[in-house]
PDB file of C-alpha atoms and ligand atoms in Angstrom:
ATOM      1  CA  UNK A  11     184.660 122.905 241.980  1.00 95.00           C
ATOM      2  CA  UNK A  12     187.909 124.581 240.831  1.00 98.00           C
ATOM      3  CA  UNK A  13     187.883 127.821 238.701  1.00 98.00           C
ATOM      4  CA  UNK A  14     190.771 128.431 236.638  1.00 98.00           C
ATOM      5  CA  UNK A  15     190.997 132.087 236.414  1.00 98.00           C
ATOM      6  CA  UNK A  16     193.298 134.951 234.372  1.00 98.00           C
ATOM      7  CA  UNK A  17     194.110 137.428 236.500  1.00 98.00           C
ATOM      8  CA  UNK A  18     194.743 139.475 233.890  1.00 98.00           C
ATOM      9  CA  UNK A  19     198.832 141.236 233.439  1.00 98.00           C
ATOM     10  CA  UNK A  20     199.088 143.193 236.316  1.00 97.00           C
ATOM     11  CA  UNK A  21     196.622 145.651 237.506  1.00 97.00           C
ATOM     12  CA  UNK A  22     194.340 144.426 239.714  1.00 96.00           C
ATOM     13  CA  UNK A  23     191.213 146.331 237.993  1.00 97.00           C
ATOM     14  CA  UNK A  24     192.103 144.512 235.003  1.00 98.00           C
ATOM     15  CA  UNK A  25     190.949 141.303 236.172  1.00 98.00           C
ATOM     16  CA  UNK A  26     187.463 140.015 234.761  1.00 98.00           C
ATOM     17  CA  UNK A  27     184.109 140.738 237.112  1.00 98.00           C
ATOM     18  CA  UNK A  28     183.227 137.209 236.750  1.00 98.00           C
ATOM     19  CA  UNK A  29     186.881 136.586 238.058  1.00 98.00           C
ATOM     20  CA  UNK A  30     186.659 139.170 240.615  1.00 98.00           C
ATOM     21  CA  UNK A  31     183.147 137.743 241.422  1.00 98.00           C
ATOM     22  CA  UNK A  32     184.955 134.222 241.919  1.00 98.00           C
ATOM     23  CA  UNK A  33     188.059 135.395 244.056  1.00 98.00           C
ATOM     24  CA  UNK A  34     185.343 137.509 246.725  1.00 98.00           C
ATOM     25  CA  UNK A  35     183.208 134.033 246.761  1.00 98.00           C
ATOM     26  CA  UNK A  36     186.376 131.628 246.560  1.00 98.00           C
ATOM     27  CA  UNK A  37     187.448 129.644 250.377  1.00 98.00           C
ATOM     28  CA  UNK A  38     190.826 128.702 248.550  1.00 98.00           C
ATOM     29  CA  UNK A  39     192.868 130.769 246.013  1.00 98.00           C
ATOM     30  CA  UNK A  40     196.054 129.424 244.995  1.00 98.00           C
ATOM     31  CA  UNK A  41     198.078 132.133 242.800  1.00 97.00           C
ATOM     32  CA  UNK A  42     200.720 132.468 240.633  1.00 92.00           C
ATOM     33  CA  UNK A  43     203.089 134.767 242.997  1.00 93.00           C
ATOM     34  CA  UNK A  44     205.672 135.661 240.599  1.00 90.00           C
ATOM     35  CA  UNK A  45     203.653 136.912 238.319  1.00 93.00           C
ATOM     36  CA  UNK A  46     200.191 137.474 239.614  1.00 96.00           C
ATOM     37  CA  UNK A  47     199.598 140.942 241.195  1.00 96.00           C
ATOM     38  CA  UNK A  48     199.007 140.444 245.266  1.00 95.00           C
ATOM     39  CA  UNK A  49     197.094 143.279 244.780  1.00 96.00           C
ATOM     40  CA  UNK A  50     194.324 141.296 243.627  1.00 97.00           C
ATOM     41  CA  UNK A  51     193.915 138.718 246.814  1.00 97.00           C
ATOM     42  CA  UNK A  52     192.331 142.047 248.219  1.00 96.00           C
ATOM     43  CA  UNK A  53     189.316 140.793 246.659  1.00 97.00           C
ATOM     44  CA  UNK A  54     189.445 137.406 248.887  1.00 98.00           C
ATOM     45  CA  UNK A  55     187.262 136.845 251.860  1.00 98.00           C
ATOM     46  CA  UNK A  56     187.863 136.405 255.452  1.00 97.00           C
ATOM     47  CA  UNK A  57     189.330 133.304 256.667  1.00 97.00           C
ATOM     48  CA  UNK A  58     190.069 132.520 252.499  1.00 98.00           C
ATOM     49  CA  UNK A  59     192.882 130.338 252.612  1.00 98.00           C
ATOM     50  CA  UNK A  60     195.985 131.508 250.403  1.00 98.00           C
ATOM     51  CA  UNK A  61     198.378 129.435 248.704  1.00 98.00           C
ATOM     52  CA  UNK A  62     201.102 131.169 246.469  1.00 97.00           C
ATOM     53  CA  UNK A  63     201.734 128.263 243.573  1.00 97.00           C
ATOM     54  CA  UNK A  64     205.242 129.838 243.431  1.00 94.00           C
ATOM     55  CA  UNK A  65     207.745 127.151 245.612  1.00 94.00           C
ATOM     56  CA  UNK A  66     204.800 124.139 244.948  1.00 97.00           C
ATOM     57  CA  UNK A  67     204.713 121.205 242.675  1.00 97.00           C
ATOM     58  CA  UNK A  68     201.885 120.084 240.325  1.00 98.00           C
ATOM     59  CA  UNK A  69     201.748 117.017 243.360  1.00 98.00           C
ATOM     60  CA  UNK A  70     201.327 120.050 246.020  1.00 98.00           C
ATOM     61  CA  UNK A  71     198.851 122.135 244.201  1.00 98.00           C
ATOM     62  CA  UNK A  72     196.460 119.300 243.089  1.00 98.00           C
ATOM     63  CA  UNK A  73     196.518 117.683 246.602  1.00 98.00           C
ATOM     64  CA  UNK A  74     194.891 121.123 248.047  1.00 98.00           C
ATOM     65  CA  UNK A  75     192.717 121.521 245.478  1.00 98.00           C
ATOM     66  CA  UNK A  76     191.488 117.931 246.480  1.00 98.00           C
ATOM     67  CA  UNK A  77     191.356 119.124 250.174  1.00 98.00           C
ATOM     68  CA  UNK A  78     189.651 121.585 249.635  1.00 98.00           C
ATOM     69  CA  UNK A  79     187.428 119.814 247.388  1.00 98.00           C
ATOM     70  CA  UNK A  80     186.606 117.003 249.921  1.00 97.00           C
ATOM     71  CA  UNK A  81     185.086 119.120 251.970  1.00 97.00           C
ATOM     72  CA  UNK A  82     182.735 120.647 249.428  1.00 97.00           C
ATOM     73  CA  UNK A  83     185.339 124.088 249.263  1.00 98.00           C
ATOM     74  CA  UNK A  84     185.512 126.196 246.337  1.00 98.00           C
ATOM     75  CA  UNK A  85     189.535 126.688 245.061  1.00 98.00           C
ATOM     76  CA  UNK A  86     190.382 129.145 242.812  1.00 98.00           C
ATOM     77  CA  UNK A  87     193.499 128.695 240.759  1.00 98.00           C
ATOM     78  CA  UNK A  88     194.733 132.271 239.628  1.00 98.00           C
ATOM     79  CA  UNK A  89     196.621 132.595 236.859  1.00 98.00           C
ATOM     80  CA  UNK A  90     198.661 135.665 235.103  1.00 97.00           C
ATOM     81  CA  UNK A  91     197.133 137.148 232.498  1.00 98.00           C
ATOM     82  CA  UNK A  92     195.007 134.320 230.471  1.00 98.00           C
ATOM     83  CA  UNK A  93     195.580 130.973 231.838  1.00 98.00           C
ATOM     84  CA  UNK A  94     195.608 129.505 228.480  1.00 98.00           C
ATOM     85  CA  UNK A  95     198.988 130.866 227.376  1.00 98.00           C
ATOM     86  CA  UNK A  96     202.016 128.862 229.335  1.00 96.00           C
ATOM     87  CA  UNK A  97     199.880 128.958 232.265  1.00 95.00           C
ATOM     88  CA  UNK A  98     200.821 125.246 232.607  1.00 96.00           C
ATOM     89  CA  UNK A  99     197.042 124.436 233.127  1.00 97.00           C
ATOM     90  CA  UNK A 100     196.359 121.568 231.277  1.00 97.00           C
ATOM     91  CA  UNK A 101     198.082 119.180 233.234  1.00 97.00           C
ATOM     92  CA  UNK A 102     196.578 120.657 236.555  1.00 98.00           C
ATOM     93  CA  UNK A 103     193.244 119.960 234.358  1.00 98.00           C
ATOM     94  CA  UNK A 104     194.206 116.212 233.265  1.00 98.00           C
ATOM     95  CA  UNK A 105     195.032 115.652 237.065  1.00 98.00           C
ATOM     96  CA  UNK A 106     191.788 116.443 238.036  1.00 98.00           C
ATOM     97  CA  UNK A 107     189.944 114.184 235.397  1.00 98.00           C
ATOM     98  CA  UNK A 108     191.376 111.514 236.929  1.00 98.00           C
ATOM     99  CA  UNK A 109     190.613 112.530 240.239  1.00 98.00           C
ATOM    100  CA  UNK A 110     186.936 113.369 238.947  1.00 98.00           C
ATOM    101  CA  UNK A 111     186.670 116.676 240.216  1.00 98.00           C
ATOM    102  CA  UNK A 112     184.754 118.965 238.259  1.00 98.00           C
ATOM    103  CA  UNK A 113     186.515 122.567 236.724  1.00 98.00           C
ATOM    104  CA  UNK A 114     185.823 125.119 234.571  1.00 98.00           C
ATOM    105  CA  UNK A 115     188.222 128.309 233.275  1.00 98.00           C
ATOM    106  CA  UNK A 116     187.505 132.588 233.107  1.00 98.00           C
ATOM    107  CA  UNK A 117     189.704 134.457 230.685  1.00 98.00           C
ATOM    108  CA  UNK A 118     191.775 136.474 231.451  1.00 98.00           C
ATOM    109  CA  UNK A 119     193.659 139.880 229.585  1.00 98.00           C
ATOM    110  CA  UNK A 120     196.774 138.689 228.375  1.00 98.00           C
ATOM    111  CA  UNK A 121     199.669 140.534 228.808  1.00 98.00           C
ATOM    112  CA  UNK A 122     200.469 140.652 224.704  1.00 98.00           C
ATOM    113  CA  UNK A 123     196.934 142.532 224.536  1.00 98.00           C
ATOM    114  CA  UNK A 124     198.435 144.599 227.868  1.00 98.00           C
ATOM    115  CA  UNK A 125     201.842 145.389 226.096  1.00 98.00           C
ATOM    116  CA  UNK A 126     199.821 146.304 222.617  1.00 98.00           C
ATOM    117  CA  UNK A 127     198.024 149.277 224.708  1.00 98.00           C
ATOM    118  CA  UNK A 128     200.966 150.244 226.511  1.00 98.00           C
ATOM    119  CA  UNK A 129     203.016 151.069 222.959  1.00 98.00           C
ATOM    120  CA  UNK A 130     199.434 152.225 221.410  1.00 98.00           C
ATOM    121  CA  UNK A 131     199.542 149.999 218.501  1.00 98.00           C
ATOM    122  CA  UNK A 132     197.365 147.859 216.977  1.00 97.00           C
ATOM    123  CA  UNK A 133     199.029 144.248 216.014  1.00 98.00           C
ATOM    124  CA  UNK A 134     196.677 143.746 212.929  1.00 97.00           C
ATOM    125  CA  UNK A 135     197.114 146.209 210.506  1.00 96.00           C
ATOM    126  CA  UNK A 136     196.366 145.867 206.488  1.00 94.00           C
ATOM    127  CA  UNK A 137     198.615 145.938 204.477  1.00 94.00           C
ATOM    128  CA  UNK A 138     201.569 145.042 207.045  1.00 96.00           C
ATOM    129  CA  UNK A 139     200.324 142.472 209.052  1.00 96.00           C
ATOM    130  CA  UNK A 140     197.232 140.164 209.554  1.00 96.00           C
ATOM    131  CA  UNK A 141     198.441 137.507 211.956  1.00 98.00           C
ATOM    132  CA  UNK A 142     199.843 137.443 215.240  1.00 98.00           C
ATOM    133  CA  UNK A 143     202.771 135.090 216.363  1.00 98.00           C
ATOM    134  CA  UNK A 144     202.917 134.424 220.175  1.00 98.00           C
ATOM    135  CA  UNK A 145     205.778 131.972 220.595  1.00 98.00           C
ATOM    136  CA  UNK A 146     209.167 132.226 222.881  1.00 97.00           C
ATOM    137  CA  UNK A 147     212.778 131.307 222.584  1.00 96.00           C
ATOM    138  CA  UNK A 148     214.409 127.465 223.533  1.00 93.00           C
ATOM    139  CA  UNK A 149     215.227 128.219 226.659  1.00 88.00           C
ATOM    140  CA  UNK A 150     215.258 124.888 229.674  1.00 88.00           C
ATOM    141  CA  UNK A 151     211.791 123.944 227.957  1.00 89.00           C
ATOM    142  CA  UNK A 152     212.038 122.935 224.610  1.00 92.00           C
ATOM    143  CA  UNK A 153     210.244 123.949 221.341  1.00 91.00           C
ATOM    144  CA  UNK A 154     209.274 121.442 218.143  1.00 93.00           C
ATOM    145  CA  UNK A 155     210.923 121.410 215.061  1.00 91.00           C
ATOM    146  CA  UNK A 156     209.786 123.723 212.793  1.00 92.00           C
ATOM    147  CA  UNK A 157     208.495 126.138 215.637  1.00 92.00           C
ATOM    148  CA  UNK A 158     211.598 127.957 216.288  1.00 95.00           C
ATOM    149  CA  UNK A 159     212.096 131.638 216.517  1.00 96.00           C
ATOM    150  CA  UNK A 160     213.781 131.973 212.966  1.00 96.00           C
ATOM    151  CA  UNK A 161     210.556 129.415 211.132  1.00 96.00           C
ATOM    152  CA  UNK A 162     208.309 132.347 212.701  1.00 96.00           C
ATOM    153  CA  UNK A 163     210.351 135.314 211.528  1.00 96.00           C
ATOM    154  CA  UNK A 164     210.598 133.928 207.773  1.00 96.00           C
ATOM    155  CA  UNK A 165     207.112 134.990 207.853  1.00 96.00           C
ATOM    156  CA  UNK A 166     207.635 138.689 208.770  1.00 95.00           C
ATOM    157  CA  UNK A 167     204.039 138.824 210.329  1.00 97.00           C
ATOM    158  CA  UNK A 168     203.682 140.778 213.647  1.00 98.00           C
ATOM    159  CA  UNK A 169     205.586 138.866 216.779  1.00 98.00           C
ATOM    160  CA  UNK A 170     204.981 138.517 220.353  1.00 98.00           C
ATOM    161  CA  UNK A 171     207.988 136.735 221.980  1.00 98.00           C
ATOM    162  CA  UNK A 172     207.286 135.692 225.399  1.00 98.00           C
ATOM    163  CA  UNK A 173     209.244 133.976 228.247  1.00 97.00           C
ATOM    164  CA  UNK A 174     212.305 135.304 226.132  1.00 97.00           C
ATOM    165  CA  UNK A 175     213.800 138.521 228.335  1.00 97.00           C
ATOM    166  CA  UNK A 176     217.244 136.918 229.294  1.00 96.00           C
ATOM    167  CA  UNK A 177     217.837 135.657 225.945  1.00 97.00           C
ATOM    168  CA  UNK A 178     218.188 138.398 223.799  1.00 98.00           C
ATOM    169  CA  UNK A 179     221.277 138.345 222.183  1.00 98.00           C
ATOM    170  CA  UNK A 180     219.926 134.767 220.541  1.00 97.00           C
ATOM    171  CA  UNK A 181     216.645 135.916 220.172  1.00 98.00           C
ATOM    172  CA  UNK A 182     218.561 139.118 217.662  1.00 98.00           C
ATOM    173  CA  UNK A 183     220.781 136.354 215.946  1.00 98.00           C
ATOM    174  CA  UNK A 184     217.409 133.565 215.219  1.00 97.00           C
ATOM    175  CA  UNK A 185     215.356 137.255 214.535  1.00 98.00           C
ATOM    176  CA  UNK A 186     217.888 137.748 211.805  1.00 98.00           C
ATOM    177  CA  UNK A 187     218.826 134.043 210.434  1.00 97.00           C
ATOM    178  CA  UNK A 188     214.820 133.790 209.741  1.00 97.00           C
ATOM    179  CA  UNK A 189     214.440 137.054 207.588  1.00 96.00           C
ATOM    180  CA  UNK A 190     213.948 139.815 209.763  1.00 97.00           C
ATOM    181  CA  UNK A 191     216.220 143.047 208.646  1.00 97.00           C
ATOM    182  CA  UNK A 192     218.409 144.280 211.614  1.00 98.00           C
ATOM    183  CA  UNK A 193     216.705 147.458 211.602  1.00 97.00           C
ATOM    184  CA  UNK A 194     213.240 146.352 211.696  1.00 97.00           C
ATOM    185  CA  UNK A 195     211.216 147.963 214.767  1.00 98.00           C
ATOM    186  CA  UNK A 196     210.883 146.322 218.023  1.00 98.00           C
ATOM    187  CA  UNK A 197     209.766 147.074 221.438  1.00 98.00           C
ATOM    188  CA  UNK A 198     210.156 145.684 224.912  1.00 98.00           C
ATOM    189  CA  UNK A 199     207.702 145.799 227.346  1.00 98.00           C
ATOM    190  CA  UNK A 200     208.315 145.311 230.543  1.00 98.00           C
ATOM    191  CA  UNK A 201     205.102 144.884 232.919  1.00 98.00           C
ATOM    192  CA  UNK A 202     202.620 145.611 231.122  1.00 98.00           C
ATOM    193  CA  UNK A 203     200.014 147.474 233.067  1.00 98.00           C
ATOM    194  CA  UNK A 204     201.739 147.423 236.815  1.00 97.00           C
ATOM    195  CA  UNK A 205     202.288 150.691 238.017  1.00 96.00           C
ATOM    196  CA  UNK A 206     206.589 150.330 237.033  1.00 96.00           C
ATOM    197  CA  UNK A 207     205.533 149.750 233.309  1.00 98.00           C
ATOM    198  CA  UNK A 208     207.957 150.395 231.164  1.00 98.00           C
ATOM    199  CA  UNK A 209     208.231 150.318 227.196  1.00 98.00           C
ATOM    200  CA  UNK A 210     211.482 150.523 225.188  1.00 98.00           C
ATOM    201  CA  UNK A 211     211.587 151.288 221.430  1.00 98.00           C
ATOM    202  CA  UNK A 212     214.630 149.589 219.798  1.00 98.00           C
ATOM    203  CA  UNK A 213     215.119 147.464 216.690  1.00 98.00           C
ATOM    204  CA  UNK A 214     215.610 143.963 215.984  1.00 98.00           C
ATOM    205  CA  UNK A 215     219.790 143.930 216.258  1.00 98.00           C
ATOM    206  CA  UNK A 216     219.319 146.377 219.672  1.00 98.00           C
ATOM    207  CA  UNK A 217     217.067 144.252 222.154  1.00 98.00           C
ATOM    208  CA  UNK A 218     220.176 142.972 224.148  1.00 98.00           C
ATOM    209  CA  UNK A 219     221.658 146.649 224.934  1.00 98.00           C
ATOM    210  CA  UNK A 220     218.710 148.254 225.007  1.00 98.00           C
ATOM    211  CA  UNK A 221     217.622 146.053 227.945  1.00 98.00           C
ATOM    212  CA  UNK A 222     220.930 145.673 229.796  1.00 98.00           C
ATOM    213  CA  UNK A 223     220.496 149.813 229.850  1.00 98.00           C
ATOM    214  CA  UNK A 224     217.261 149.546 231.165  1.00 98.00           C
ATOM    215  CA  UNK A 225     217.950 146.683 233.718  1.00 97.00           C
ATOM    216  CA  UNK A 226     215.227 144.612 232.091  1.00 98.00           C
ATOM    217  CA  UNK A 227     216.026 140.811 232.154  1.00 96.00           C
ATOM    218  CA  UNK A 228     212.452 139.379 233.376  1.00 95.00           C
ATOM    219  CA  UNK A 229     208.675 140.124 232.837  1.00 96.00           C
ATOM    220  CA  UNK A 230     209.123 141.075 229.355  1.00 98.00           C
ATOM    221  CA  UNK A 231     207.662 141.075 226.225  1.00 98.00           C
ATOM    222  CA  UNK A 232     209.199 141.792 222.780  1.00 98.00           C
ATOM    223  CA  UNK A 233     207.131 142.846 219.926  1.00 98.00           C
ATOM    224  CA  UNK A 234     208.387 142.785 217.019  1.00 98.00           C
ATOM    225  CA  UNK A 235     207.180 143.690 213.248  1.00 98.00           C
ATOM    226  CA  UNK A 236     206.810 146.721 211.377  1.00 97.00           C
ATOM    227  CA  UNK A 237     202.879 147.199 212.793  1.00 97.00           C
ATOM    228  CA  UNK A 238     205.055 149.570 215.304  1.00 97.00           C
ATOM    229  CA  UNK A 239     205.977 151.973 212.278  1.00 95.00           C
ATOM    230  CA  UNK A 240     204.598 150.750 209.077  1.00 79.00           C
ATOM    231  CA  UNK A 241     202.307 152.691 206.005  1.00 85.00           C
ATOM    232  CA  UNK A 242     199.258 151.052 206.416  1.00 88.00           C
ATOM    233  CA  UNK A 243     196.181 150.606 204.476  1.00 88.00           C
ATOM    234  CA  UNK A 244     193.030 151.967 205.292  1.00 85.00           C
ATOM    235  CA  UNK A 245     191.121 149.353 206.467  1.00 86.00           C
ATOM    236  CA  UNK A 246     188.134 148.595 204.421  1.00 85.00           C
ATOM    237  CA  UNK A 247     184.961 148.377 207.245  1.00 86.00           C
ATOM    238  CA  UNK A 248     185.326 152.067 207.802  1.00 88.00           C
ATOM    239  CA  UNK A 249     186.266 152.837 204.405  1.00 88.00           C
ATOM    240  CA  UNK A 250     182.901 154.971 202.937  1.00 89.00           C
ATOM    241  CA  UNK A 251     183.221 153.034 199.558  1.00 88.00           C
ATOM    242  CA  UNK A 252     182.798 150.018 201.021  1.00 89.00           C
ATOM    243  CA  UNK A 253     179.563 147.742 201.772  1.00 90.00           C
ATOM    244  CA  UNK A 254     179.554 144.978 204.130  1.00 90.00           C
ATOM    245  CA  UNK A 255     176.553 143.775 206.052  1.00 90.00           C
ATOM    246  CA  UNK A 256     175.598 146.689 208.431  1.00 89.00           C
ATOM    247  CA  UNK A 257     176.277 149.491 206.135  1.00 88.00           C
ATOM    248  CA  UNK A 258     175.500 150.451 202.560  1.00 89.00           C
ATOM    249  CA  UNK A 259     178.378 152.029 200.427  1.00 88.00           C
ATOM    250  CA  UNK A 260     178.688 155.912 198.952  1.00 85.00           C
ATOM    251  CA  UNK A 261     179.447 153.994 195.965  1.00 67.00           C
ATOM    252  CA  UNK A 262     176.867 151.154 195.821  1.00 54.00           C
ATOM    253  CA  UNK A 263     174.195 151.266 193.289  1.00 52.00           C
TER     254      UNK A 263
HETATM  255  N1  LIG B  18     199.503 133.575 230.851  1.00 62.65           N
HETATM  256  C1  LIG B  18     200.348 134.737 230.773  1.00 62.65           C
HETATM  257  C2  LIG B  18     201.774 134.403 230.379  1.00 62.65           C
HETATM  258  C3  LIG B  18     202.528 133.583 231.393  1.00 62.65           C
HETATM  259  S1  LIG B  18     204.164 133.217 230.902  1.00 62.65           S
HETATM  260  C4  LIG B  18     199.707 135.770 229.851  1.00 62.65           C
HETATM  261  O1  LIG B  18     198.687 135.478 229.210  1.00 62.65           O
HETATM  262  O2  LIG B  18     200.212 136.888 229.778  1.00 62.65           O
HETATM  263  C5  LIG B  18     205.093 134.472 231.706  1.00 62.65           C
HETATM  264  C6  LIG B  18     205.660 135.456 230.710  1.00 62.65           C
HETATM  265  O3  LIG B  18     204.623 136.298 230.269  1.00 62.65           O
HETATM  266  C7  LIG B  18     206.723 136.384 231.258  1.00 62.65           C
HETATM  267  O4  LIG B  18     208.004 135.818 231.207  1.00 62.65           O
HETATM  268  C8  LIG B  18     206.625 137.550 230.311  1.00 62.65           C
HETATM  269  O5  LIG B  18     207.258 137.253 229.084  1.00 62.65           O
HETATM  270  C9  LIG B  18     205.135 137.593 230.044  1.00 62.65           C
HETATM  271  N2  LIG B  18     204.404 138.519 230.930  1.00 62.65           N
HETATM  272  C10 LIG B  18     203.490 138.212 231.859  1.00 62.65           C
HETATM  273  N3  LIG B  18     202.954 139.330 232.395  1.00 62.65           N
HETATM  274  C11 LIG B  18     203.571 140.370 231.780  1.00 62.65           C
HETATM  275  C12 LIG B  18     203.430 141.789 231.846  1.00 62.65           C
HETATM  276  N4  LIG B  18     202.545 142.378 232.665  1.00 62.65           N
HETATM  277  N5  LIG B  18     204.214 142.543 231.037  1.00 62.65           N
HETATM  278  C13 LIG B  18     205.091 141.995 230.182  1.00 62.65           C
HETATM  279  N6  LIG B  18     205.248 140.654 230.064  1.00 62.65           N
HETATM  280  C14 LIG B  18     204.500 139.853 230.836  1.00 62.65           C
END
């Protein structure tokens, strides 16, 4: 059986227990090494075997998971922060259809829910914005029509650019050319949750400078939207006027 696991962004306590739970019981853990934390193959068992996913091919990785499956071995494929977002995992999981070998996936903490706590903001707020955009920049992989940076930004909801760190001075321009004002509020936030965190406030037409002065060109994300300085509206679940299924209203009759 192979386990698809997040790893969660960075600190190693931020990993699931049922993902924990898998990496102490796993004989074969094949990580993410640029991005996963090594911290967390602390968890791994004596004579585990450790693969970092890092210099292999799809080819390489599937052919040990299928080693390892032969011989009735449990692999563990760990991925940064939830493997469902560009964790590349659906071809790993179409390869092993064909091959008939059994799989199933743990969640993991993103890092856009890591970077959210590290600025102490909340993505979702009323009156500003109620959706969430997680896309990245063109870079050497491709993105459909309509699903470019500046189709997003016409939108002016809350954005969380990944993949996008060495791009910024086209990620300010397509920011711009899709509707967002140059001084609109952005942040950059570079690992999320490792102990060399760092978070720098900047608008929309500063990303570029703001991280050449901070040496940031990798393991970034930038947020962008007025959630990070906005009025807000109450929301209305806590609001004592207001009646909703678990709670009765000052004002109902
Ligand atoms: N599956 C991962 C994303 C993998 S893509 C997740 O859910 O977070 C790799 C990109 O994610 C990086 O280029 C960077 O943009 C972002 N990233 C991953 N971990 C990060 C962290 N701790 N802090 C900031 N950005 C991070």
């Amino acid at each position: 059986m192979i386990h698809f696991v997040g790893a969660g962004p960075g600190a190693a306590d931020l990993i699931t227990v049922r993902g924990k739970t898998l990496l102490e019981t796993a004989d074969q853990i094949i990580y993410a090494g640029s991005l996963v934390n090594p911290d967390l193959l602390q968890y791994a068992k004596a004579g585990c075997r450790i693969l970092d996913s890092a210099s292999m091919t799809l080819e390489e990785v599937i052919a040990a998971m299928k080693e390892y499956e032969a011989k009735g071995a449990m692999t563990v494929r760990l991925h940064t922060g939830d493997p469902s977002i560009y964790g590349a995992i659906r071809e790993q999981m179409d390869e092993l259809d064909k091959a008939g070998i059994a799989y199933a996936c743990v969640p993991g903490v993103s890092s856009f829910c890591a970077a959210a706590a590290a600025v102490q903001k909340e993505y979702t707020l009323p009156g500003i914005s109620q959706s969430v955009i997680i896309t990245r920049m063109e870079g050497r992989t491709g993105v459909p029509e309509h699903q470019k940076i500046a189709d997003y930004a016409a939108h002016g909801a809350t954005m969380v650019i990944f993949l996008s760190a060495g791009l910024l001075e086209k990620l300010e321009t397509e920011l711009q050319r899709g509707g967002y004002a140059a001084a609109t509020p952005a942040a950059i936030v570079y690992k999320a949750s490792w102990p060399d965190e760092k978070v720098c406030y900047c608008t929309v037409d500063t990303l570029a400078q703001t991280a050449a002065a901070n040496g940031i060109s990798r393991t970034a994300l930038i947020l962008v939207g007025h959630f990070l300085d906005g009025a807000y509206e109450r929301s209305r679940l806590y609001d004592p006027a207001f009646t909703h299924g678990y709670r009765q209203g000052k004002d109902a009759k």
